[in-house]
Coordinates of C-alpha atoms and ligand atoms in Angstrom, one line a residue:
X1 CA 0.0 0.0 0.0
X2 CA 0.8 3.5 -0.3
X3 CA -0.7 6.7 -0.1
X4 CA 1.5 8.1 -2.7
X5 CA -0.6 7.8 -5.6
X6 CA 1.3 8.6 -9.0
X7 CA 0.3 5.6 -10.9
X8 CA -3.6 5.6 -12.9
X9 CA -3.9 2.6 -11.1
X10 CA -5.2 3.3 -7.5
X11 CA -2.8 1.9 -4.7
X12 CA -4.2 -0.5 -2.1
X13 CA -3.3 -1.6 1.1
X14 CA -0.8 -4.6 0.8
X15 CA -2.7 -6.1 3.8
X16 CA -5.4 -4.9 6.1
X17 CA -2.8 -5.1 9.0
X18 CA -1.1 -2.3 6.6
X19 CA -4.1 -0.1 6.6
X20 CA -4.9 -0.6 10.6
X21 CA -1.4 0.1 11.5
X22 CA -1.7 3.3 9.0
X23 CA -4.9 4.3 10.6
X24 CA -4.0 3.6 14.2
X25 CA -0.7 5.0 13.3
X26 CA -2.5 8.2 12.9
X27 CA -4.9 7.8 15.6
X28 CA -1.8 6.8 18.2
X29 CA 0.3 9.7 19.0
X30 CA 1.1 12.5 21.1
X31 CA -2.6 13.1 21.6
X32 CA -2.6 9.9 23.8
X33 CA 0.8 9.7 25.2
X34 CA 1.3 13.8 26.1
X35 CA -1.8 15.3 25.9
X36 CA -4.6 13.3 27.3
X37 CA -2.3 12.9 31.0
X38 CA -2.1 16.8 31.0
X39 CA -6.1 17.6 29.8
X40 CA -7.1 15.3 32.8
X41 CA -4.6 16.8 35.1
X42 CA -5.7 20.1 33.9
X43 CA -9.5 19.1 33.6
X44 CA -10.2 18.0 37.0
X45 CA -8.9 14.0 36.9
X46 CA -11.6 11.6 36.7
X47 CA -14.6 13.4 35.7
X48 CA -12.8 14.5 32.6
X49 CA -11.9 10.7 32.0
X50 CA -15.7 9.7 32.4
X51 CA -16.9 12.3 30.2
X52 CA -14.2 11.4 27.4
X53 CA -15.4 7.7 27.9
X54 CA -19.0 8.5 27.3
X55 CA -18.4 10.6 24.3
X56 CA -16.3 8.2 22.8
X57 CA -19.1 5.7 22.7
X58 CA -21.6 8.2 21.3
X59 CA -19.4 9.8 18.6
X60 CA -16.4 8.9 18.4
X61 CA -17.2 5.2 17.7
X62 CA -20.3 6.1 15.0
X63 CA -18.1 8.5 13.2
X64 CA -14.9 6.4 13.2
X65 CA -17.6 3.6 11.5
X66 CA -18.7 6.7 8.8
X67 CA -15.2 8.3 7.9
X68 CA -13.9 4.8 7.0
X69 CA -17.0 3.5 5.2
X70 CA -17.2 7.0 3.4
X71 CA -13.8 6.8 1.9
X72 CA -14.2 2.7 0.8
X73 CA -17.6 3.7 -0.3
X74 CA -16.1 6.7 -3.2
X75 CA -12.8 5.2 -3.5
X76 CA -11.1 8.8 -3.5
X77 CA -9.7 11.3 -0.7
X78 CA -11.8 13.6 1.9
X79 CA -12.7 16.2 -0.9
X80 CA -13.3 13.8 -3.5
X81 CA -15.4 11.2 -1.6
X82 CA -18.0 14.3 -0.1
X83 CA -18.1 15.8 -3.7
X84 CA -18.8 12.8 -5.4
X85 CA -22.0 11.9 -3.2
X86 CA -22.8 15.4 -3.4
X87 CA -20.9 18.3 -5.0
X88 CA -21.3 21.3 -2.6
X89 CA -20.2 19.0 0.2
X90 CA -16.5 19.2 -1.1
X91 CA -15.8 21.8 1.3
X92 CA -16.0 19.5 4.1
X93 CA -12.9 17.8 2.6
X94 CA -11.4 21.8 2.1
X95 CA -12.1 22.3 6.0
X96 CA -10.0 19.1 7.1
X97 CA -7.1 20.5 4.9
X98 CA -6.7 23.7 7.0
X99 CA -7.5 22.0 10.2
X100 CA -4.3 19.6 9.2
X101 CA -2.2 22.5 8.6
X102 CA -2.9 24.3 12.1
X103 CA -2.4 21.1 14.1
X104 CA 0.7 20.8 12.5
X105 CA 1.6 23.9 13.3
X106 CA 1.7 23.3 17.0
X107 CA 2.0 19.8 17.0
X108 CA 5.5 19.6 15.3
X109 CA 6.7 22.4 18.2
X110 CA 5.6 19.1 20.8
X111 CA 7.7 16.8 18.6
X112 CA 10.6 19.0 18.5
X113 CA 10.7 18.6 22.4
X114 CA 10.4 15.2 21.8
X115 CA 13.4 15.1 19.4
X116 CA 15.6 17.2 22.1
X117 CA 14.5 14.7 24.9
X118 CA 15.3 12.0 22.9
X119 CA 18.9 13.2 22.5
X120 CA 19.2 14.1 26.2
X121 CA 18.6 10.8 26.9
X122 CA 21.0 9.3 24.8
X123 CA 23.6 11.6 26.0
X124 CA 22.4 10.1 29.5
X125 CA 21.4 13.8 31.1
X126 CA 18.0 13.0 32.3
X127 CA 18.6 10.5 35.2
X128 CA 16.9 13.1 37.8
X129 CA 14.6 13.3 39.9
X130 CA 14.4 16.1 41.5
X131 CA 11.0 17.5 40.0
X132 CA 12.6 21.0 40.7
X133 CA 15.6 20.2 38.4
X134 CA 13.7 18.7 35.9
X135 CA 11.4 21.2 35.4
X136 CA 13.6 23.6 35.1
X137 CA 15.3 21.7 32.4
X138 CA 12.3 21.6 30.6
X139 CA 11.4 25.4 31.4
X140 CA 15.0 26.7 29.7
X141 CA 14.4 24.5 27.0
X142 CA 11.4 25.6 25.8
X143 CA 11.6 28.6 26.4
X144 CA 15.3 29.2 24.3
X145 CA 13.5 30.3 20.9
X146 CA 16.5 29.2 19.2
X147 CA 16.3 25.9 20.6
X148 CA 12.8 25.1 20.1
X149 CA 12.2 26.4 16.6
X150 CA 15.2 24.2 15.4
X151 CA 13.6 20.9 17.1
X152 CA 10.6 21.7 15.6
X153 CA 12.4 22.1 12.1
X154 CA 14.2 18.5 12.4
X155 CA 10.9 17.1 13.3
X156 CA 9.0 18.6 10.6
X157 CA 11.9 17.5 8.0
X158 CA 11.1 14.2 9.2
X159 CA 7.8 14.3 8.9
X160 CA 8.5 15.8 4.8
X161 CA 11.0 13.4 4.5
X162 CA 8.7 10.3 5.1
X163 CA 5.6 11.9 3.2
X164 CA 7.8 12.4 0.4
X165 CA 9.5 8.4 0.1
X166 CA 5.8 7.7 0.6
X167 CA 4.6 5.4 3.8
X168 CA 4.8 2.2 2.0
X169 CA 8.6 1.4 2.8
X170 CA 10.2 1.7 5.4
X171 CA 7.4 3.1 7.9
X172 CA 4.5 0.3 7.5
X173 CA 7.2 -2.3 8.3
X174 CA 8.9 -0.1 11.3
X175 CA 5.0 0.3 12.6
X176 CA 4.9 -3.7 13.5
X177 CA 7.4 -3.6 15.5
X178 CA 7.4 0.0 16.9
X179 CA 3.9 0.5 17.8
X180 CA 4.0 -2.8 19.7
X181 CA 6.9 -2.0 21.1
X182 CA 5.7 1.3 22.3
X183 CA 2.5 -0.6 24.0
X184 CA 4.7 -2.9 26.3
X185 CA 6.9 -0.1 27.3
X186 CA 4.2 2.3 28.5
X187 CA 3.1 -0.6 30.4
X188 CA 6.0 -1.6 32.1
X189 CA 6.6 2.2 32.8
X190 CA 2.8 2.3 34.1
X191 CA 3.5 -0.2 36.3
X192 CA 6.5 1.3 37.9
X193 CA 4.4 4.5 38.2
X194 CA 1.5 2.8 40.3
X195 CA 3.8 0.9 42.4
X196 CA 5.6 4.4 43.5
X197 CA 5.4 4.9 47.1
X198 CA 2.3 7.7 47.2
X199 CA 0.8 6.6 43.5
X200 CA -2.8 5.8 45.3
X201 CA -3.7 9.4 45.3
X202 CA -2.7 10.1 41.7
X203 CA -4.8 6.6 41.0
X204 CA -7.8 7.9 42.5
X205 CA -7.3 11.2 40.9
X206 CA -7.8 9.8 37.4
X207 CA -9.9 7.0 37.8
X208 CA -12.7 8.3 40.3
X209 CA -14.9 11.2 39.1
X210 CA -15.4 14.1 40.9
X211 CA -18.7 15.1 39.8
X212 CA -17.8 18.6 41.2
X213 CA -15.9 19.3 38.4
X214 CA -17.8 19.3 35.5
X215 CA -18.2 22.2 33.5
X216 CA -18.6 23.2 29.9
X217 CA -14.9 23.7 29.9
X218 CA -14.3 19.9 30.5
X219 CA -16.8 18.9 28.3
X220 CA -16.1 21.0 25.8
X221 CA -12.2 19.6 26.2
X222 CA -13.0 15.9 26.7
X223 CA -15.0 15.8 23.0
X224 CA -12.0 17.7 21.8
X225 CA -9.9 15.6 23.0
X226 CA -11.8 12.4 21.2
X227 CA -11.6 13.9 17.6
X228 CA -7.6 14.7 18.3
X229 CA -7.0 11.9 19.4
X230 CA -8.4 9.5 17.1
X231 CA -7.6 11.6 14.7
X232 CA -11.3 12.2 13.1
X233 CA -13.2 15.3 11.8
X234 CA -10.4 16.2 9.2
X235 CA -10.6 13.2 6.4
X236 CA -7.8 11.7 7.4
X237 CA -10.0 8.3 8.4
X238 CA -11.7 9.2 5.1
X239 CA -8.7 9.1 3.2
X240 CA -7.4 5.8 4.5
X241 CA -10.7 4.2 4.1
X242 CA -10.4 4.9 0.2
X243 CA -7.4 2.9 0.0
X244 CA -9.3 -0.6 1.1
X245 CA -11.1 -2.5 -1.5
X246 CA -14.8 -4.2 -1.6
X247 CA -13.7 -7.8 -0.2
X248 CA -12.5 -6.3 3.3
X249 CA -14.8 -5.9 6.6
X250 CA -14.8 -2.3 7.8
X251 CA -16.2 -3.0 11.2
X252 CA -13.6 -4.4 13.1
X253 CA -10.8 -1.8 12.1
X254 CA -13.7 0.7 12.8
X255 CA -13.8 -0.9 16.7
X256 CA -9.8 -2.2 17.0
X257 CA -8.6 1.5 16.0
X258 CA -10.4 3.7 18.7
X259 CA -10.4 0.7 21.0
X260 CA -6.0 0.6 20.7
X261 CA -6.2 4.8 21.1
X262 CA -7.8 4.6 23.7
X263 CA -6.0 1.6 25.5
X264 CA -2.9 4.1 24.9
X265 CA -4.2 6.9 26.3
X266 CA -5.3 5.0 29.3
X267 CA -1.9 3.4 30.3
X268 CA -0.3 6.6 29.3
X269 CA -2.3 8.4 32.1
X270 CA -1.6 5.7 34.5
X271 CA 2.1 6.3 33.5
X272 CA 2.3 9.5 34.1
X273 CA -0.3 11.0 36.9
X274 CA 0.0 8.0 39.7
X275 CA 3.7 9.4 39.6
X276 CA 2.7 12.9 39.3
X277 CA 1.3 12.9 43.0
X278 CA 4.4 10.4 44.0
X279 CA 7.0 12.8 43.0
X280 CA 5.3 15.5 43.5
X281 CA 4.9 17.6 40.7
X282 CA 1.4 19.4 39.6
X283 CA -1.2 17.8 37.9
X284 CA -2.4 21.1 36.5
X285 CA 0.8 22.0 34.9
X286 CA 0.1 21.4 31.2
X287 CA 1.9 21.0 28.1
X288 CA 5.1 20.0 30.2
X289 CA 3.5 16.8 32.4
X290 CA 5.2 14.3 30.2
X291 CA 8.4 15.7 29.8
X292 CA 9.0 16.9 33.4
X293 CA 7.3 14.0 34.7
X294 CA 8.3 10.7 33.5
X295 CA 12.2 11.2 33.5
X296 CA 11.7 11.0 37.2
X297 CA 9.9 8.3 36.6
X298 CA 12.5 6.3 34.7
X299 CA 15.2 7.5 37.3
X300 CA 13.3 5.4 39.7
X301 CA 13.6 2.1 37.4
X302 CA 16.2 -0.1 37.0
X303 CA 17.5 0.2 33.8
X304 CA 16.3 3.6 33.4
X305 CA 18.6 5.7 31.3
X306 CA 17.7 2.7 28.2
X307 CA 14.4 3.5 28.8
X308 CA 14.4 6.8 28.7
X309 CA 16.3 7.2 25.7
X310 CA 14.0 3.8 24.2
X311 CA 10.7 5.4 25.3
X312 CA 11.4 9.2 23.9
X313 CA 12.7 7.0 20.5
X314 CA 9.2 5.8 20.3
X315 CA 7.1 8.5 21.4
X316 CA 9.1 10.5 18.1
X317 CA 7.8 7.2 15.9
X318 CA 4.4 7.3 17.1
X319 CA 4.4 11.1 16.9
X320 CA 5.9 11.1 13.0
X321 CA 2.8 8.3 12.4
X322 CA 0.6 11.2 13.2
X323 CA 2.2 14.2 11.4
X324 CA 2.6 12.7 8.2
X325 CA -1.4 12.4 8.4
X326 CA -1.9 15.5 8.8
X327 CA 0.8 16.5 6.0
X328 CA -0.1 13.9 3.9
X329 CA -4.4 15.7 4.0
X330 CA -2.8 18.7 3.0
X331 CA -0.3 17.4 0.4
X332 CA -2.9 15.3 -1.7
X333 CA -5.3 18.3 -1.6
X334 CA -3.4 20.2 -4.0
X335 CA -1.9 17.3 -5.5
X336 CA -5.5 15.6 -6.1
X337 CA -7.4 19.2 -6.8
X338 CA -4.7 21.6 -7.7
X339 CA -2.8 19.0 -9.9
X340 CA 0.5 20.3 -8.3
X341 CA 3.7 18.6 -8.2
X342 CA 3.9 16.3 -5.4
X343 CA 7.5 16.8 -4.4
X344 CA 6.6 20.7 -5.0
X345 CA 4.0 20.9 -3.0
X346 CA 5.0 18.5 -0.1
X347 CA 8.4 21.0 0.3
X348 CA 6.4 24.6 0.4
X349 CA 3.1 23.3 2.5
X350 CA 5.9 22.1 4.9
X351 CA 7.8 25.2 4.9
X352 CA 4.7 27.4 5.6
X353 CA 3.5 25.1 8.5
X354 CA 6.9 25.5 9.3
X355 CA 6.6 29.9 9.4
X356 CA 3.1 30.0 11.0
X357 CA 4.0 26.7 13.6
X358 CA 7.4 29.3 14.6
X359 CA 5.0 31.4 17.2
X360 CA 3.8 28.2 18.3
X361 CA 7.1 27.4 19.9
X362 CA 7.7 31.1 20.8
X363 CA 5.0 31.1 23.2
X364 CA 6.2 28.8 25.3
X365 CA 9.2 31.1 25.8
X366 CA 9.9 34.7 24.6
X367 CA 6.4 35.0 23.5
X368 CA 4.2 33.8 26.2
X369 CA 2.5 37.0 27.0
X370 CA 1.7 37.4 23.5
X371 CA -2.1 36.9 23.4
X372 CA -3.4 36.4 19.7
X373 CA -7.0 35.8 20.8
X374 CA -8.5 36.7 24.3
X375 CA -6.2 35.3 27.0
X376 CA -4.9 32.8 24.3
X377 CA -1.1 32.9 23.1
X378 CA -0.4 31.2 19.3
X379 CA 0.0 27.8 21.1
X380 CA -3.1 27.8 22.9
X381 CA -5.1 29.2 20.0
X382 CA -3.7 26.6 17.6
X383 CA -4.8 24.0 19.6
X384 CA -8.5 25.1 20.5
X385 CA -9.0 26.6 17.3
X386 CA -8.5 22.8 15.3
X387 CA -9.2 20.3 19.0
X388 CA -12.8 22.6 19.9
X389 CA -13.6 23.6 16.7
X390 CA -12.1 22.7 13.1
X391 CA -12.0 18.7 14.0
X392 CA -15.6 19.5 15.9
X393 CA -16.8 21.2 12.8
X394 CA -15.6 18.3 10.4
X395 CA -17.3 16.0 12.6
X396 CA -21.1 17.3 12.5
X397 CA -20.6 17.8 8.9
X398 CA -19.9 14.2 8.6
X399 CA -22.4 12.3 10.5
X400 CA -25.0 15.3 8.4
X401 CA -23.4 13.9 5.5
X402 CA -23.5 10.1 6.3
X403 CA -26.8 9.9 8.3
X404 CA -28.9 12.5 6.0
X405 CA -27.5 13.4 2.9
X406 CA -26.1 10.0 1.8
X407 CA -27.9 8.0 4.1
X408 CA -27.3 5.9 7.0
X409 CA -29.1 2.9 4.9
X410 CA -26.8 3.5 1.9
X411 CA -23.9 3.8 4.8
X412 CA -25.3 0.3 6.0
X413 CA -25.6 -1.3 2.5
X414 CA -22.1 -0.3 2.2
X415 CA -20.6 -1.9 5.0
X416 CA -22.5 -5.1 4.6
X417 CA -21.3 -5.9 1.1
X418 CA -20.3 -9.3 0.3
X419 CA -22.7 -10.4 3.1
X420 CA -20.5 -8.3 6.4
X421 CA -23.6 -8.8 8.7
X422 CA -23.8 -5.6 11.3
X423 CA -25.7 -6.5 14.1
X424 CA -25.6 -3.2 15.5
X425 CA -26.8 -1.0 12.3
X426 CA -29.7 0.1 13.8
X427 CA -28.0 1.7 17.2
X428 CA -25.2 3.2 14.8
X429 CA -28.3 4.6 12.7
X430 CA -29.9 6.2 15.6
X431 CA -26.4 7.8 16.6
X432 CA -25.5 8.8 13.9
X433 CA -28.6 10.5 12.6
X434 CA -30.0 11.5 15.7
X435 CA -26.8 11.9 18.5
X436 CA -23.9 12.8 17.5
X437 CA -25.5 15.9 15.3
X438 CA -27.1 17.8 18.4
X439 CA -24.5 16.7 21.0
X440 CA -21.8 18.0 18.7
X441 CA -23.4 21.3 17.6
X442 CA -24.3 22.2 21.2
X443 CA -20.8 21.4 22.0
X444 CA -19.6 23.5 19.0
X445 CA -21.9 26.3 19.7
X446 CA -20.3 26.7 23.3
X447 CA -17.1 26.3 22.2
X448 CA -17.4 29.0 19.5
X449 CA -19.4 31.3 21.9
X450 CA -16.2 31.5 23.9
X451 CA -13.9 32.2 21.0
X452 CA -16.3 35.2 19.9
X453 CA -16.2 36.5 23.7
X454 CA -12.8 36.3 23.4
X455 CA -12.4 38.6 20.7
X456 CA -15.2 41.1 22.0
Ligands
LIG501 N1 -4.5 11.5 16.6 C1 -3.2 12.1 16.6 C2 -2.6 12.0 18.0 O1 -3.2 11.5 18.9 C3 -3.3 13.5 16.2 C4 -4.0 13.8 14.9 C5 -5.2 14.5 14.9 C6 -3.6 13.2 13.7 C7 -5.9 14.7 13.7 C8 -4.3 13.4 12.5 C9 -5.4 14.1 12.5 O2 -1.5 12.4 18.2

């Protein structure tokens, strides 16, 4: 399989272990590992973790079930497949483009910290755990503009570098024995995180919901956090679909993919917040939890300089998975639509992420203070603007699109070609037609309610 598509001849995937491992590829990433510990941390603990749970069921499920059937039903990428059910639609497909462009803006400055972690570890400099040490480690790092934007450079040549040698190669064979890998480590490294003197309180703090906490903030964050992190609402699940043929069942990738995310988010918070309250750090901290965290984690292990250098090697892999998703939506757009040169186009689409992504990484440092929307600096922004409301946005317009304007009973007939028999089509009917639309446009209209207030 590849998603590099020069021939007339459409490319399929070699296997369907090649397409899951694409698609959870995508849906596995920093979204799980870094940034669902720090939105329940930051979220209020358990509550955030129920609601998340909840409106994965709802929506994220239903509409993992539509993007993929979507793209094996049309046979062609996010634009394509909404146009060719219905022509003013294509814009959908337009939307997940720009959304793909801003959350690569801010998500290459995460996996330039990666990067410089990684490195630190190998040069053996993390084996601390003093949380006051470590934080400030993290704290000059970031906030060294020099620094930061050159990580996220390297990790965003990486991410051309692979987009342009096409994932066929040397990626879809890495992901069998990376993204396993990556699963037992965060295990082990869970494990040593619960069995921390102290870890009960950080257990409780993520498992057991305070109701207290709930707010339209948190809910408005947890469904964000679902789209990101299973990477739907910008055609990327669309996209992959396309390349599966006829003979091959959609259901169980549709139920294995957001069932593996989610595993990975889960251990990934029992990695990280059990320790959080054993070492004493903040669970509200943010963006930094991972990085100032589980170092002192791993200096509490036997063996732990190899896996801290092993872990931040697979976090990049699992991050780079991700990226070249989002790259790869933009890339085909104007490859597909625009008829651009593929080479071309990957090169300046990466170098513009690259010049708006720059502030990104400055506001973690020199240009913290510098609000760009309401209290919200470039990083901040990025990320609300595509988590609460591009991916949000992408996501109501697809379950419209699937349940009413194609048709959940087309959707159905779709996926039980070749006699697939799906028990469950008429709860994923009702969902999809009569759930996720409301629950996500209320959540939306909050969501952009604040942004306007922000403005004003
Ligand atoms: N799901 C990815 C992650 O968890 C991020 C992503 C979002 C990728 C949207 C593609 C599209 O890191």
């Amino acid at each position: 399989m590849s998603l590099i598509n020069e021939n007339k001849e459409r490319d399929k995937w070699s296997s369907k272990i090649g397409f899951i491992l694409a698609a959870a590829g995508s849906a596995v990433g920093l979204g799980n590992l870094w940034k669902f510990p720090y939105s329940v941390g930051s979220n209020g603990g358990g509550a955030f973790v129920m609601i998340y749970f909840i409106f994965l069921f709802v929506i994220g499920f239903p509409l993992m079930l539509a993007a993929i059937t979507l793209g094996r039903k049309t046979q062609l990428s996010a634009v394509g497949a909404y146009r060719s059910i219905k022509k003013k639609w294509a814009f959908v497909g337009g939307l997940g483009v720009v959304c793909g462009f801003f959350i690569l803006a801010f998500y290459s400055t995460v996996g330039g910290w990666v990067i410089y972690y990684f490195v630190k570890a190998l040069k053996g400099g993390l084996a601390i755990k003093d949380p006051e040490v470590l934080g400030s480690i993290f704290g000059g790092f970031i906030s060294s503009p020099v620094e930061s934007i050159l990580y996220q450079g390297i990790f965003l040549v990486l991410t051309l570098a692979i987009v342009l040698r096409g994932i066929s190669g040397g990626i879809e064979k890495a992901s069998k024995i990376m993204m396993p890998a990556l699963f037992v480590m965060i295990f082990l490294i869970s494990i040593r995180s619960i069995t921390l003197p102290g870890a009960s309180e950080g257990i409780k703090f993520f498992l057991v919901p305070d109701f207290s906490k709930i707010n339209m903030n948190v809910i408005m964050n947890a469904l964000g956090q679902v789209f990101f992190s299973l990477s739907i609402g910008m055609g990327v699940m669309v996209t992959y679909g396309s390349y599966l043929d006829k003979d091959s069942n959609i259901l169980g990738p549709s139920a294995y993919i957001p069932m593996l995310d989610t595993a990975v988010a889960i251990i990934a918070g029992l990695a990280t917040l059990p320790a959080v309250f054993a070492l004493g750090f903040k669970a509200s901290s943010g963006p930094g939890l991972m990085f100032v965290t589980l170092p002192a984690v791993f200096a509490s292990m036997p063996f732990g300089k190899v896996f801290c250098f092993l872990f931040f090697m697979l976090v990049l892999f699992a991050a780079l998975t991700s990226s070249i998703s989002m790259l790869e939506v933009c890339v085909s757009y104007f490859v597909d639509e625009k008829g651009a040169n593929r080479i071309k186009a990957s090169i300046i689409i990466s170098m513009i992420i690259y010049l708006v992504g720059m502030p990104a990484s400055l506001s973690m440092g020199p240009w913290k203070d510098v609000h760009i929307l309401g209290n919200l600096n470039f990083f901040d922004f990025y990320d609300k603007l595509t988590s609460n409301i591009l991916l949000t946005s992408g996501g109501l317009l697809l379950s419209i699109f699937v349940g009413w304007v194609w048709g959940a009973d087309n959707a159905v007939k779709e996926i039980e070609l070749r006699g697939v028999k799906f028990r469950l089509a008429p709860v994923w009917k009702f969902l999809i037609k009569y759930v996720v639309p409301p629950a996500v446009f209320i959540i939306l209209i909050n969501s952009l309610k604040e942004l306007i207030m922000a403005i004003l």
